[in-house]
């Protein structure tokens, strides 16, 4: 047996052990339920990764819905393509008027966020929807445009058992993280804006 | 003027200042170039967020390409939907044989990763592609199935100026992060596996 053969045998046996351990762990995971999922942090990808879940539902033929609380999370490209291609299986509502520093009108922002939250409740209550994405809702809660406790109480009391609800945006509150099942923080390690690169098609929009 | 009016005036003026500051910053960002983008970390969403960029390119009618180095990053649902609906504008190549602990065959893994890398080079060299996603390539480099320095040297020497290349997977090497323009780390804060919940349609696949 050569050294290389020996190395390969060792690797394969290590991987077989890993697989056995993984299979053992997976066999204990039997419960299925609708999750409360949070994507937060200052990094990119919070909305896109959530959108990936919507896309997976579409791929599996499962109804889903998106409510955009503030424009700018999901790109208009993604929104337009969903609306053009998959509107029969994915409802898409844009209620926000743009980021709050674009509008400079607190009353209008509150009215838009409140309308978005009313629509969100209606979509979550409809148990045909397997997944409802509340895009950038964390920002609306953070600014106090909608009440965090009301959102949390509603999810605890009225979310159908099998429905996934995904809440995205920076600064997710501790109370929301507390009731969530799956929380991912996107952390910015390096950003080209710092080197004078502008927002670009395909990356930012 | 009531207290509430006063509060609204203060808020609107604060937001106007924020907008001015933001507009000032954005006006200095003028350079456009193809970026090297890395999604790493133990959290979810690395592949899905990258996939969101592919989806944005599709939405804008820009050709793009995906090479899956290892199965399991992007879901089969996402892959099938892309291949069924958008194959004219997005090339999709799955070269991996599944996670390495599933195959238990180092030689086959190395052959698959090498073939994937050859395909990746071909797709990156083709400057029609605006974005090329190398899904889970970081794992292939981490295991030594492909050589990290070769990947880095190739990107530095041969990536067309306007092409974005996205590299995903845990354990991105320091050398890769060093040459990257945009790096996001997905951090796991809370995961339902820990409470006995199994992988579920729409969330994991």
mmCIF file of C-alpha atoms in Angstrom:
data_model
loop_
_atom_site.group_PDB
_atom_site.id
_atom_site.type_symbol
_atom_site.label_atom_id
_atom_site.label_comp_id
_atom_site.label_asym_id
_atom_site.label_seq_id
_atom_site.Cartn_x
_atom_site.Cartn_y
_atom_site.Cartn_z
ATOM 1 C CA UNK A 1 0.000 0.000 0.000
ATOM 2 C CA UNK A 2 1.409 3.384 -0.992
ATOM 3 C CA UNK A 3 1.276 6.436 1.286
ATOM 4 C CA UNK A 4 -1.337 7.947 -0.993
ATOM 5 C CA UNK A 5 -3.583 4.864 -0.832
ATOM 6 C CA UNK A 6 -3.217 4.953 2.920
ATOM 7 C CA UNK A 7 -4.213 8.624 3.000
ATOM 8 C CA UNK A 8 -7.302 7.916 0.879
ATOM 9 C CA UNK A 9 -8.324 4.953 3.054
ATOM 10 C CA UNK A 10 -7.990 7.112 6.168
ATOM 11 C CA UNK A 11 -10.036 9.920 4.557
ATOM 12 C CA UNK A 12 -12.795 7.564 3.404
ATOM 13 C CA UNK A 13 -13.094 5.923 6.809
ATOM 14 C CA UNK A 14 -13.230 9.367 8.502
ATOM 15 C CA UNK A 15 -15.991 10.446 6.105
ATOM 16 C CA UNK A 16 -17.927 7.190 6.718
ATOM 17 C CA UNK A 17 -17.838 7.958 10.465
ATOM 18 C CA UNK A 18 -19.017 11.537 9.796
ATOM 19 C CA UNK A 19 -21.885 10.244 7.690
ATOM 20 C CA UNK A 20 -22.944 7.744 10.367
ATOM 21 C CA UNK A 21 -22.879 10.478 13.034
ATOM 22 C CA UNK A 22 -24.848 12.830 10.802
ATOM 23 C CA UNK A 23 -27.450 10.169 9.930
ATOM 24 C CA UNK A 24 -27.856 9.415 13.658
ATOM 25 C CA UNK A 25 -28.471 13.112 14.424
ATOM 26 C CA UNK A 26 -30.862 13.556 11.502
ATOM 27 C CA UNK A 27 -32.970 10.563 12.579
ATOM 28 C CA UNK A 28 -33.808 12.368 15.852
ATOM 29 C CA UNK A 29 -35.185 15.360 13.918
ATOM 30 C CA UNK A 30 -38.743 14.303 13.240
ATOM 31 C CA UNK A 31 -40.948 17.256 14.082
ATOM 32 C CA UNK A 32 -42.295 19.411 11.281
ATOM 33 C CA UNK A 33 -43.791 22.838 11.902
ATOM 34 C CA UNK A 34 -44.074 26.309 10.468
ATOM 35 C CA UNK A 35 -41.137 28.403 11.618
ATOM 36 C CA UNK A 36 -40.621 32.008 12.603
ATOM 37 C CA UNK A 37 -37.465 32.944 10.733
ATOM 38 C CA UNK A 38 -35.449 36.150 11.181
ATOM 39 C CA UNK A 39 -32.702 37.555 8.935
ATOM 40 C CA UNK A 40 -30.954 40.494 10.541
ATOM 41 C CA UNK A 41 -27.556 42.218 10.729
ATOM 42 C CA UNK A 42 -25.819 44.908 8.701
ATOM 43 C CA UNK A 43 -24.578 42.599 5.950
ATOM 44 C CA UNK A 44 -26.101 41.972 2.560
ATOM 45 C CA UNK A 45 -28.356 39.064 1.608
ATOM 46 C CA UNK A 46 -31.091 39.322 4.263
ATOM 47 C CA UNK A 47 -33.856 39.879 1.709
ATOM 48 C CA UNK A 48 -32.275 37.782 -1.040
ATOM 49 C CA UNK A 49 -31.851 34.738 1.177
ATOM 50 C CA UNK A 50 -35.480 35.080 2.306
ATOM 51 C CA UNK A 51 -36.469 35.465 -1.288
ATOM 52 C CA UNK A 52 -34.652 32.174 -1.985
ATOM 53 C CA UNK A 53 -37.148 30.489 0.345
ATOM 54 C CA UNK A 54 -40.059 32.034 -1.578
ATOM 55 C CA UNK A 55 -38.450 30.787 -4.749
ATOM 56 C CA UNK A 56 -38.169 27.264 -3.298
ATOM 57 C CA UNK A 57 -41.871 27.328 -2.434
ATOM 58 C CA UNK A 58 -42.629 28.389 -6.005
ATOM 59 C CA UNK A 59 -40.403 25.566 -7.271
ATOM 60 C CA UNK A 60 -42.393 23.075 -5.164
ATOM 61 C CA UNK A 61 -45.739 24.516 -6.274
ATOM 62 C CA UNK A 62 -46.572 25.846 -2.794
ATOM 63 C CA UNK A 63 -48.419 29.178 -2.456
ATOM 64 C CA UNK A 64 -46.478 31.951 -0.753
ATOM 65 C CA UNK A 65 -46.692 35.704 -0.325
ATOM 66 C CA UNK A 66 -44.405 38.702 0.053
ATOM 67 C CA UNK A 67 -45.140 42.036 1.734
ATOM 68 C CA UNK A 68 -42.492 44.711 1.230
ATOM 69 C CA UNK A 69 -42.661 47.095 4.175
ATOM 70 C CA UNK A 70 -40.008 49.392 2.782
ATOM 71 C CA UNK A 71 -38.762 49.579 -0.762
ATOM 72 C CA UNK A 72 -35.157 48.709 -1.392
ATOM 73 C CA UNK A 73 -34.825 45.344 0.338
ATOM 74 C CA UNK A 74 -35.821 43.194 -2.587
ATOM 75 C CA UNK A 75 -34.857 44.629 -5.933
ATOM 76 C CA UNK A 76 -37.459 45.826 -8.385
ATOM 77 C CA UNK A 77 -36.000 43.229 -10.768
ATOM 78 C CA UNK A 78 -36.876 40.392 -8.406
ATOM 79 C CA UNK A 79 -40.303 41.864 -7.758
ATOM 80 C CA UNK A 80 -41.113 42.396 -11.428
ATOM 81 C CA UNK A 81 -39.966 38.913 -12.403
ATOM 82 C CA UNK A 82 -42.080 37.315 -9.656
ATOM 83 C CA UNK A 83 -45.091 39.360 -10.617
ATOM 84 C CA UNK A 84 -44.657 38.643 -14.328
ATOM 85 C CA UNK A 85 -43.858 34.933 -14.089
ATOM 86 C CA UNK A 86 -45.267 33.514 -10.863
ATOM 87 C CA UNK A 87 -48.112 35.776 -9.770
ATOM 88 C CA UNK A 88 -50.533 32.821 -9.737
ATOM 89 C CA UNK A 89 -48.626 31.164 -6.893
ATOM 90 C CA UNK A 90 -46.939 34.092 -5.122
ATOM 91 C CA UNK A 91 -48.777 37.235 -4.017
ATOM 92 C CA UNK A 92 -46.543 40.298 -3.945
ATOM 93 C CA UNK A 93 -47.492 43.518 -2.150
ATOM 94 C CA UNK A 94 -45.315 46.586 -2.000
ATOM 95 C CA UNK A 95 -46.658 48.904 0.656
ATOM 96 C CA UNK A 96 -43.628 50.948 1.542
ATOM 97 C CA UNK A 97 -42.863 54.307 -0.011
ATOM 98 C CA UNK A 98 -39.110 53.914 -0.052
ATOM 99 C CA UNK A 99 -36.642 54.151 2.774
ATOM 100 C CA UNK A 100 -37.699 56.604 5.387
ATOM 101 C CA UNK A 101 -34.891 59.077 4.666
ATOM 102 C CA UNK A 102 -36.183 59.264 1.109
ATOM 103 C CA UNK A 103 -39.742 60.194 2.107
ATOM 104 C CA UNK A 104 -39.110 62.535 5.060
ATOM 105 C CA UNK A 105 -42.727 62.210 6.026
ATOM 106 C CA UNK A 106 -43.331 60.289 9.235
ATOM 107 C CA UNK A 107 -47.123 60.302 8.978
ATOM 108 C CA UNK A 108 -47.075 58.837 5.500
ATOM 109 C CA UNK A 109 -44.523 56.207 6.599
ATOM 110 C CA UNK A 110 -46.728 55.194 9.535
ATOM 111 C CA UNK A 111 -49.790 54.935 7.280
ATOM 112 C CA UNK A 112 -47.867 52.781 4.754
ATOM 113 C CA UNK A 113 -46.420 50.502 7.455
ATOM 114 C CA UNK A 114 -49.828 50.084 9.091
ATOM 115 C CA UNK A 115 -51.429 49.169 5.764
ATOM 116 C CA UNK A 116 -48.606 46.702 5.091
ATOM 117 C CA UNK A 117 -49.112 45.080 8.494
ATOM 118 C CA UNK A 118 -52.878 44.734 7.909
ATOM 119 C CA UNK A 119 -52.140 43.008 4.577
ATOM 120 C CA UNK A 120 -49.525 40.804 6.262
ATOM 121 C CA UNK A 121 -52.029 39.623 8.891
ATOM 122 C CA UNK A 122 -54.553 38.737 6.187
ATOM 123 C CA UNK A 123 -51.929 36.725 4.245
ATOM 124 C CA UNK A 124 -50.659 34.907 7.345
ATOM 125 C CA UNK A 125 -54.200 34.022 8.459
ATOM 126 C CA UNK A 126 -54.782 32.392 5.044
ATOM 127 C CA UNK A 127 -53.380 28.940 5.769
ATOM 128 C CA UNK A 128 -53.035 28.167 2.050
ATOM 129 C CA UNK A 129 -49.862 30.241 2.169
ATOM 130 C CA UNK A 130 -46.980 27.995 3.152
ATOM 131 C CA UNK A 131 -44.583 30.922 3.598
ATOM 132 C CA UNK A 132 -45.098 34.646 4.108
ATOM 133 C CA UNK A 133 -42.127 36.998 3.766
ATOM 134 C CA UNK A 134 -42.387 40.295 5.663
ATOM 135 C CA UNK A 135 -39.541 42.110 3.980
ATOM 136 C CA UNK A 136 -37.831 44.876 6.004
ATOM 137 C CA UNK A 137 -40.528 44.720 8.694
ATOM 138 C CA UNK A 138 -37.762 44.957 11.342
ATOM 139 C CA UNK A 139 -37.030 48.515 10.190
ATOM 140 C CA UNK A 140 -40.706 49.468 10.474
ATOM 141 C CA UNK A 141 -40.729 48.083 14.041
ATOM 142 C CA UNK A 142 -37.430 49.736 14.877
ATOM 143 C CA UNK A 143 -38.767 53.169 13.855
ATOM 144 C CA UNK A 144 -41.932 52.513 15.857
ATOM 145 C CA UNK A 145 -44.137 52.652 12.729
ATOM 146 C CA UNK A 146 -45.720 49.402 13.834
ATOM 147 C CA UNK A 147 -45.773 48.001 17.333
ATOM 148 C CA UNK A 148 -43.319 45.158 18.020
ATOM 149 C CA UNK A 149 -45.470 43.591 20.761
ATOM 150 C CA UNK A 150 -48.466 43.555 18.466
ATOM 151 C CA UNK A 151 -46.485 41.704 15.793
ATOM 152 C CA UNK A 152 -45.160 39.190 18.314
ATOM 153 C CA UNK A 153 -48.568 38.620 19.936
ATOM 154 C CA UNK A 154 -50.154 38.097 16.532
ATOM 155 C CA UNK A 155 -47.513 35.547 15.446
ATOM 156 C CA UNK A 156 -47.861 33.645 18.720
ATOM 157 C CA UNK A 157 -51.667 33.620 18.623
ATOM 158 C CA UNK A 158 -52.637 33.458 14.973
ATOM 159 C CA UNK A 159 -49.872 32.040 12.788
ATOM 160 C CA UNK A 160 -51.169 28.736 11.368
ATOM 161 C CA UNK A 161 -49.091 25.788 12.641
ATOM 162 C CA UNK A 162 -47.564 24.888 9.277
ATOM 163 C CA UNK A 163 -46.903 28.403 7.939
ATOM 164 C CA UNK A 164 -43.372 29.802 7.840
ATOM 165 C CA UNK A 165 -43.111 33.541 8.450
ATOM 166 C CA UNK A 166 -39.833 35.246 7.535
ATOM 167 C CA UNK A 167 -39.060 38.690 8.993
ATOM 168 C CA UNK A 168 -36.097 40.584 7.563
ATOM 169 C CA UNK A 169 -34.241 43.809 8.274
ATOM 170 C CA UNK A 170 -31.499 45.226 10.483
ATOM 171 C CA UNK A 171 -31.907 45.626 14.218
ATOM 172 C CA UNK A 172 -34.339 42.791 14.893
ATOM 173 C CA UNK A 173 -35.565 43.289 18.458
ATOM 174 C CA UNK A 174 -34.545 40.940 21.263
ATOM 175 C CA UNK A 175 -38.208 40.057 21.825
ATOM 176 C CA UNK A 176 -38.553 38.910 18.212
ATOM 177 C CA UNK A 177 -35.331 36.873 18.359
ATOM 178 C CA UNK A 178 -36.637 35.301 21.567
ATOM 179 C CA UNK A 179 -39.768 33.873 19.871
ATOM 180 C CA UNK A 180 -38.041 32.982 16.566
ATOM 181 C CA UNK A 181 -37.060 29.424 15.622
ATOM 182 C CA UNK A 182 -34.310 30.249 13.131
ATOM 183 C CA UNK A 183 -32.226 33.426 13.283
ATOM 184 C CA UNK A 184 -29.391 34.336 10.936
ATOM 185 C CA UNK A 185 -27.269 37.450 11.237
ATOM 186 C CA UNK A 186 -25.675 38.757 8.057
ATOM 187 C CA UNK A 187 -22.409 40.449 9.013
ATOM 188 C CA UNK A 188 -20.598 42.888 6.777
ATOM 189 C CA UNK A 189 -16.935 41.939 6.547
ATOM 190 C CA UNK A 190 -15.915 44.031 3.551
ATOM 191 C CA UNK A 191 -17.894 46.344 1.270
ATOM 192 C CA UNK A 192 -16.850 47.931 -2.026
ATOM 193 C CA UNK A 193 -18.661 51.228 -1.209
ATOM 194 C CA UNK A 194 -15.694 51.878 1.039
ATOM 195 C CA UNK A 195 -13.460 51.819 -2.040
ATOM 196 C CA UNK A 196 -15.619 54.153 -4.114
ATOM 197 C CA UNK A 197 -17.514 51.498 -6.069
ATOM 198 C CA UNK A 198 -21.126 52.400 -6.784
ATOM 199 C CA UNK A 199 -24.218 50.186 -6.490
ATOM 200 C CA UNK A 200 -24.320 47.894 -9.483
ATOM 201 C CA UNK A 201 -26.818 45.967 -11.532
ATOM 202 C CA UNK A 202 -26.992 42.302 -10.481
ATOM 203 C CA UNK A 203 -25.350 42.986 -7.117
ATOM 204 C CA UNK A 204 -27.428 45.739 -5.515
ATOM 205 C CA UNK A 205 -30.466 45.905 -7.763
ATOM 206 C CA UNK B 1 -48.141 73.298 17.709
ATOM 207 C CA UNK B 2 -48.940 70.106 19.587
ATOM 208 C CA UNK B 3 -46.247 67.840 21.030
ATOM 209 C CA UNK B 4 -47.012 65.338 18.303
ATOM 210 C CA UNK B 5 -46.579 67.905 15.518
ATOM 211 C CA UNK B 6 -43.300 68.903 17.101
ATOM 212 C CA UNK B 7 -42.154 65.276 17.179
ATOM 213 C CA UNK B 8 -43.060 64.850 13.499
ATOM 214 C CA UNK B 9 -41.230 68.050 12.499
ATOM 215 C CA UNK B 10 -38.133 66.897 14.365
ATOM 216 C CA UNK B 11 -38.308 63.465 12.749
ATOM 217 C CA UNK B 12 -38.742 64.860 9.236
ATOM 218 C CA UNK B 13 -35.842 67.269 9.644
ATOM 219 C CA UNK B 14 -33.625 64.433 10.979
ATOM 220 C CA UNK B 15 -34.560 62.280 7.978
ATOM 221 C CA UNK B 16 -33.867 65.164 5.562
ATOM 222 C CA UNK B 17 -30.363 65.456 7.046
ATOM 223 C CA UNK B 18 -29.868 61.687 6.713
ATOM 224 C CA UNK B 19 -30.936 61.815 3.081
ATOM 225 C CA UNK B 20 -28.567 64.700 2.331
ATOM 226 C CA UNK B 21 -25.672 62.835 3.970
ATOM 227 C CA UNK B 22 -26.527 59.666 2.075
ATOM 228 C CA UNK B 23 -26.840 61.489 -1.271
ATOM 229 C CA UNK B 24 -23.438 63.103 -0.633
ATOM 230 C CA UNK B 25 -21.827 59.727 0.032
ATOM 231 C CA UNK B 26 -23.505 58.089 -2.982
ATOM 232 C CA UNK B 27 -22.297 60.830 -5.334
ATOM 233 C CA UNK B 28 -18.673 59.874 -4.549
ATOM 234 C CA UNK B 29 -19.332 56.270 -5.601
ATOM 235 C CA UNK B 30 -18.781 56.440 -9.314
ATOM 236 C CA UNK B 31 -16.609 53.484 -10.239
ATOM 237 C CA UNK B 32 -18.234 50.443 -11.779
ATOM 238 C CA UNK B 33 -16.429 47.113 -11.976
ATOM 239 C CA UNK B 34 -16.959 43.401 -11.730
ATOM 240 C CA UNK B 35 -16.648 42.328 -8.113
ATOM 241 C CA UNK B 36 -15.257 39.311 -6.332
ATOM 242 C CA UNK B 37 -17.969 38.509 -3.801
ATOM 243 C CA UNK B 38 -17.720 35.996 -0.945
ATOM 244 C CA UNK B 39 -20.525 34.569 1.216
ATOM 245 C CA UNK B 40 -19.163 32.581 4.127
ATOM 246 C CA UNK B 41 -19.942 31.651 7.745
ATOM 247 C CA UNK B 42 -21.933 28.877 9.416
ATOM 248 C CA UNK B 43 -25.337 30.532 9.022
ATOM 249 C CA UNK B 44 -27.951 29.883 6.384
ATOM 250 C CA UNK B 45 -28.528 31.921 3.240
ATOM 251 C CA UNK B 46 -25.045 31.916 1.685
ATOM 252 C CA UNK B 47 -26.203 30.157 -1.488
ATOM 253 C CA UNK B 48 -29.694 31.656 -1.522
ATOM 254 C CA UNK B 49 -28.423 35.221 -1.274
ATOM 255 C CA UNK B 50 -25.960 34.525 -4.099
ATOM 256 C CA UNK B 51 -28.765 32.979 -6.038
ATOM 257 C CA UNK B 52 -30.718 36.223 -5.539
ATOM 258 C CA UNK B 53 -27.977 37.981 -7.524
ATOM 259 C CA UNK B 54 -28.314 35.435 -10.327
ATOM 260 C CA UNK B 55 -32.049 36.032 -10.240
ATOM 261 C CA UNK B 56 -31.516 39.811 -10.490
ATOM 262 C CA UNK B 57 -29.314 39.292 -13.553
ATOM 263 C CA UNK B 58 -32.062 37.146 -15.088
ATOM 264 C CA UNK B 59 -34.590 39.874 -14.274
ATOM 265 C CA UNK B 60 -32.394 42.428 -16.086
ATOM 266 C CA UNK B 61 -31.855 40.117 -19.065
ATOM 267 C CA UNK B 62 -28.131 39.679 -18.340
ATOM 268 C CA UNK B 63 -26.501 36.289 -18.982
ATOM 269 C CA UNK B 64 -25.146 34.527 -15.915
ATOM 270 C CA UNK B 65 -23.967 31.067 -14.914
ATOM 271 C CA UNK B 66 -23.914 28.784 -11.895
ATOM 272 C CA UNK B 67 -21.488 25.976 -11.099
ATOM 273 C CA UNK B 68 -22.447 23.828 -8.119
ATOM 274 C CA UNK B 69 -19.259 22.375 -6.669
ATOM 275 C CA UNK B 70 -21.094 20.317 -4.082
ATOM 276 C CA UNK B 71 -24.752 19.384 -4.015
ATOM 277 C CA UNK B 72 -26.834 20.704 -1.174
ATOM 278 C CA UNK B 73 -26.042 24.412 -1.281
ATOM 279 C CA UNK B 74 -28.726 25.437 -3.718
ATOM 280 C CA UNK B 75 -31.842 23.318 -3.526
ATOM 281 C CA UNK B 76 -32.835 21.021 -6.342
ATOM 282 C CA UNK B 77 -36.042 23.079 -6.505
ATOM 283 C CA UNK B 78 -34.113 26.243 -7.324
ATOM 284 C CA UNK B 79 -31.943 24.406 -9.804
ATOM 285 C CA UNK B 80 -34.856 22.717 -11.570
ATOM 286 C CA UNK B 81 -36.829 25.952 -11.813
ATOM 287 C CA UNK B 82 -33.846 27.815 -13.292
ATOM 288 C CA UNK B 83 -33.188 25.034 -15.756
ATOM 289 C CA UNK B 84 -36.851 24.783 -16.739
ATOM 290 C CA UNK B 85 -37.643 28.499 -16.969
ATOM 291 C CA UNK B 86 -34.459 30.464 -17.617
ATOM 292 C CA UNK B 87 -31.964 28.071 -19.222
ATOM 293 C CA UNK B 88 -31.587 30.421 -22.212
ATOM 294 C CA UNK B 89 -30.051 33.134 -20.041
ATOM 295 C CA UNK B 90 -28.512 31.204 -17.119
ATOM 296 C CA UNK B 91 -26.229 28.192 -17.570
ATOM 297 C CA UNK B 92 -26.437 25.768 -14.656
ATOM 298 C CA UNK B 93 -23.841 23.054 -14.046
ATOM 299 C CA UNK B 94 -23.941 20.619 -11.165
ATOM 300 C CA UNK B 95 -20.574 18.923 -10.885
ATOM 301 C CA UNK B 96 -20.510 17.811 -7.287
ATOM 302 C CA UNK B 97 -21.594 14.358 -6.156
ATOM 303 C CA UNK B 98 -23.077 15.447 -2.860
ATOM 304 C CA UNK B 99 -21.386 16.429 0.358
ATOM 305 C CA UNK B 100 -18.182 14.601 0.879
ATOM 306 C CA UNK B 101 -19.454 12.573 3.846
ATOM 307 C CA UNK B 102 -22.166 11.224 1.583
ATOM 308 C CA UNK B 103 -19.771 9.959 -1.068
ATOM 309 C CA UNK B 104 -16.892 8.642 1.055
ATOM 310 C CA UNK B 105 -14.685 8.589 -1.990
ATOM 311 C CA UNK B 106 -11.927 11.171 -2.019
ATOM 312 C CA UNK B 107 -10.714 10.391 -5.526
ATOM 313 C CA UNK B 108 -14.177 10.825 -7.013
ATOM 314 C CA UNK B 109 -14.633 14.085 -5.064
ATOM 315 C CA UNK B 110 -11.331 15.445 -6.396
ATOM 316 C CA UNK B 111 -12.265 14.493 -9.963
ATOM 317 C CA UNK B 112 -15.691 16.175 -9.622
ATOM 318 C CA UNK B 113 -14.220 19.345 -8.075
ATOM 319 C CA UNK B 114 -11.524 19.548 -10.763
ATOM 320 C CA UNK B 115 -14.115 19.183 -13.538
ATOM 321 C CA UNK B 116 -16.258 21.869 -11.861
ATOM 322 C CA UNK B 117 -13.286 24.240 -11.698
ATOM 323 C CA UNK B 118 -12.470 23.681 -15.391
ATOM 324 C CA UNK B 119 -16.093 24.510 -16.265
ATOM 325 C CA UNK B 120 -15.960 27.567 -13.972
ATOM 326 C CA UNK B 121 -12.855 28.925 -15.749
ATOM 327 C CA UNK B 122 -14.549 28.517 -19.122
ATOM 328 C CA UNK B 123 -17.662 30.375 -17.938
ATOM 329 C CA UNK B 124 -15.680 33.205 -16.295
ATOM 330 C CA UNK B 125 -13.505 33.661 -19.407
ATOM 331 C CA UNK B 126 -16.689 34.134 -21.469
ATOM 332 C CA UNK B 127 -17.219 37.861 -20.933
ATOM 333 C CA UNK B 128 -20.869 37.601 -22.023
ATOM 334 C CA UNK B 129 -21.567 36.304 -18.528
ATOM 335 C CA UNK B 130 -22.195 39.237 -16.222
ATOM 336 C CA UNK B 131 -22.130 37.080 -13.098
ATOM 337 C CA UNK B 132 -20.765 33.607 -12.355
ATOM 338 C CA UNK B 133 -21.759 31.867 -9.119
ATOM 339 C CA UNK B 134 -19.313 29.238 -7.826
ATOM 340 C CA UNK B 135 -21.562 27.595 -5.281
ATOM 341 C CA UNK B 136 -19.842 25.882 -2.327
ATOM 342 C CA UNK B 137 -16.415 26.271 -3.944
ATOM 343 C CA UNK B 138 -15.022 27.309 -0.542
ATOM 344 C CA UNK B 139 -15.664 23.775 0.747
ATOM 345 C CA UNK B 140 -13.836 22.244 -2.223
ATOM 346 C CA UNK B 141 -10.854 24.534 -1.492
ATOM 347 C CA UNK B 142 -11.014 23.831 2.231
ATOM 348 C CA UNK B 143 -10.803 20.075 1.626
ATOM 349 C CA UNK B 144 -7.917 20.620 -0.771
ATOM 350 C CA UNK B 145 -9.889 19.212 -3.727
ATOM 351 C CA UNK B 146 -8.921 22.288 -5.705
ATOM 352 C CA UNK B 147 -5.998 24.574 -5.040
ATOM 353 C CA UNK B 148 -6.842 27.912 -3.392
ATOM 354 C CA UNK B 149 -3.851 29.741 -4.901
ATOM 355 C CA UNK B 150 -4.791 28.556 -8.365
ATOM 356 C CA UNK B 151 -8.322 29.942 -7.930
ATOM 357 C CA UNK B 152 -7.002 33.271 -6.622
ATOM 358 C CA UNK B 153 -4.355 33.603 -9.356
ATOM 359 C CA UNK B 154 -6.945 32.838 -12.016
ATOM 360 C CA UNK B 155 -9.410 35.441 -10.688
ATOM 361 C CA UNK B 156 -6.668 38.082 -10.490
ATOM 362 C CA UNK B 157 -5.325 37.343 -13.973
ATOM 363 C CA UNK B 158 -8.301 36.292 -16.060
ATOM 364 C CA UNK B 159 -11.598 37.558 -14.639
ATOM 365 C CA UNK B 160 -13.019 40.027 -17.197
ATOM 366 C CA UNK B 161 -13.202 43.547 -15.725
ATOM 367 C CA UNK B 162 -17.011 43.759 -15.656
ATOM 368 C CA UNK B 163 -17.802 40.192 -14.518
ATOM 369 C CA UNK B 164 -18.957 39.546 -10.959
ATOM 370 C CA UNK B 165 -17.794 36.230 -9.486
ATOM 371 C CA UNK B 166 -19.533 34.994 -6.324
ATOM 372 C CA UNK B 167 -17.849 32.316 -4.209
ATOM 373 C CA UNK B 168 -19.904 30.681 -1.452
ATOM 374 C CA UNK B 169 -19.341 28.200 1.348
ATOM 375 C CA UNK B 170 -18.105 28.016 4.924
ATOM 376 C CA UNK B 171 -14.510 28.591 5.862
ATOM 377 C CA UNK B 172 -13.506 30.986 3.098
ATOM 378 C CA UNK B 173 -9.722 31.261 3.245
ATOM 379 C CA UNK B 174 -8.018 34.457 4.419
ATOM 380 C CA UNK B 175 -6.299 34.744 1.027
ATOM 381 C CA UNK B 176 -9.654 34.753 -0.744
ATOM 382 C CA UNK B 177 -11.129 37.342 1.637
ATOM 383 C CA UNK B 178 -8.030 39.455 1.049
ATOM 384 C CA UNK B 179 -8.641 39.742 -2.723
ATOM 385 C CA UNK B 180 -12.473 39.968 -2.448
ATOM 386 C CA UNK B 181 -14.378 43.265 -2.859
ATOM 387 C CA UNK B 182 -17.516 42.312 -0.937
ATOM 388 C CA UNK B 183 -17.556 39.762 1.875
ATOM 389 C CA UNK B 184 -20.579 38.797 3.965
ATOM 390 C CA UNK B 185 -20.519 36.334 6.834
ATOM 391 C CA UNK B 186 -23.747 34.532 7.642
ATOM 392 C CA UNK B 187 -23.794 33.835 11.377
ATOM 393 C CA UNK B 188 -26.055 31.261 12.973
ATOM 394 C CA UNK B 189 -27.838 32.781 15.962
ATOM 395 C CA UNK B 190 -30.529 30.164 16.506
ATOM 396 C CA UNK B 191 -31.412 26.958 14.631
ATOM 397 C CA UNK B 192 -34.487 24.739 14.953
ATOM 398 C CA UNK B 193 -32.461 21.506 14.498
ATOM 399 C CA UNK B 194 -31.424 22.082 18.092
ATOM 400 C CA UNK B 195 -35.073 21.699 19.143
ATOM 401 C CA UNK B 196 -35.699 18.483 17.161
ATOM 402 C CA UNK B 197 -37.225 20.120 14.077
ATOM 403 C CA UNK B 198 -36.345 18.398 10.825
ATOM 404 C CA UNK B 199 -35.315 19.966 7.507
ATOM 405 C CA UNK B 200 -38.431 21.274 5.802
ATOM 406 C CA UNK B 201 -39.708 22.035 2.337
ATOM 407 C CA UNK B 202 -39.385 25.739 1.507
ATOM 408 C CA UNK B 203 -36.831 26.360 4.247
ATOM 409 C CA UNK B 204 -34.086 23.809 3.640
ATOM 410 C CA UNK B 205 -34.951 22.419 0.217
#
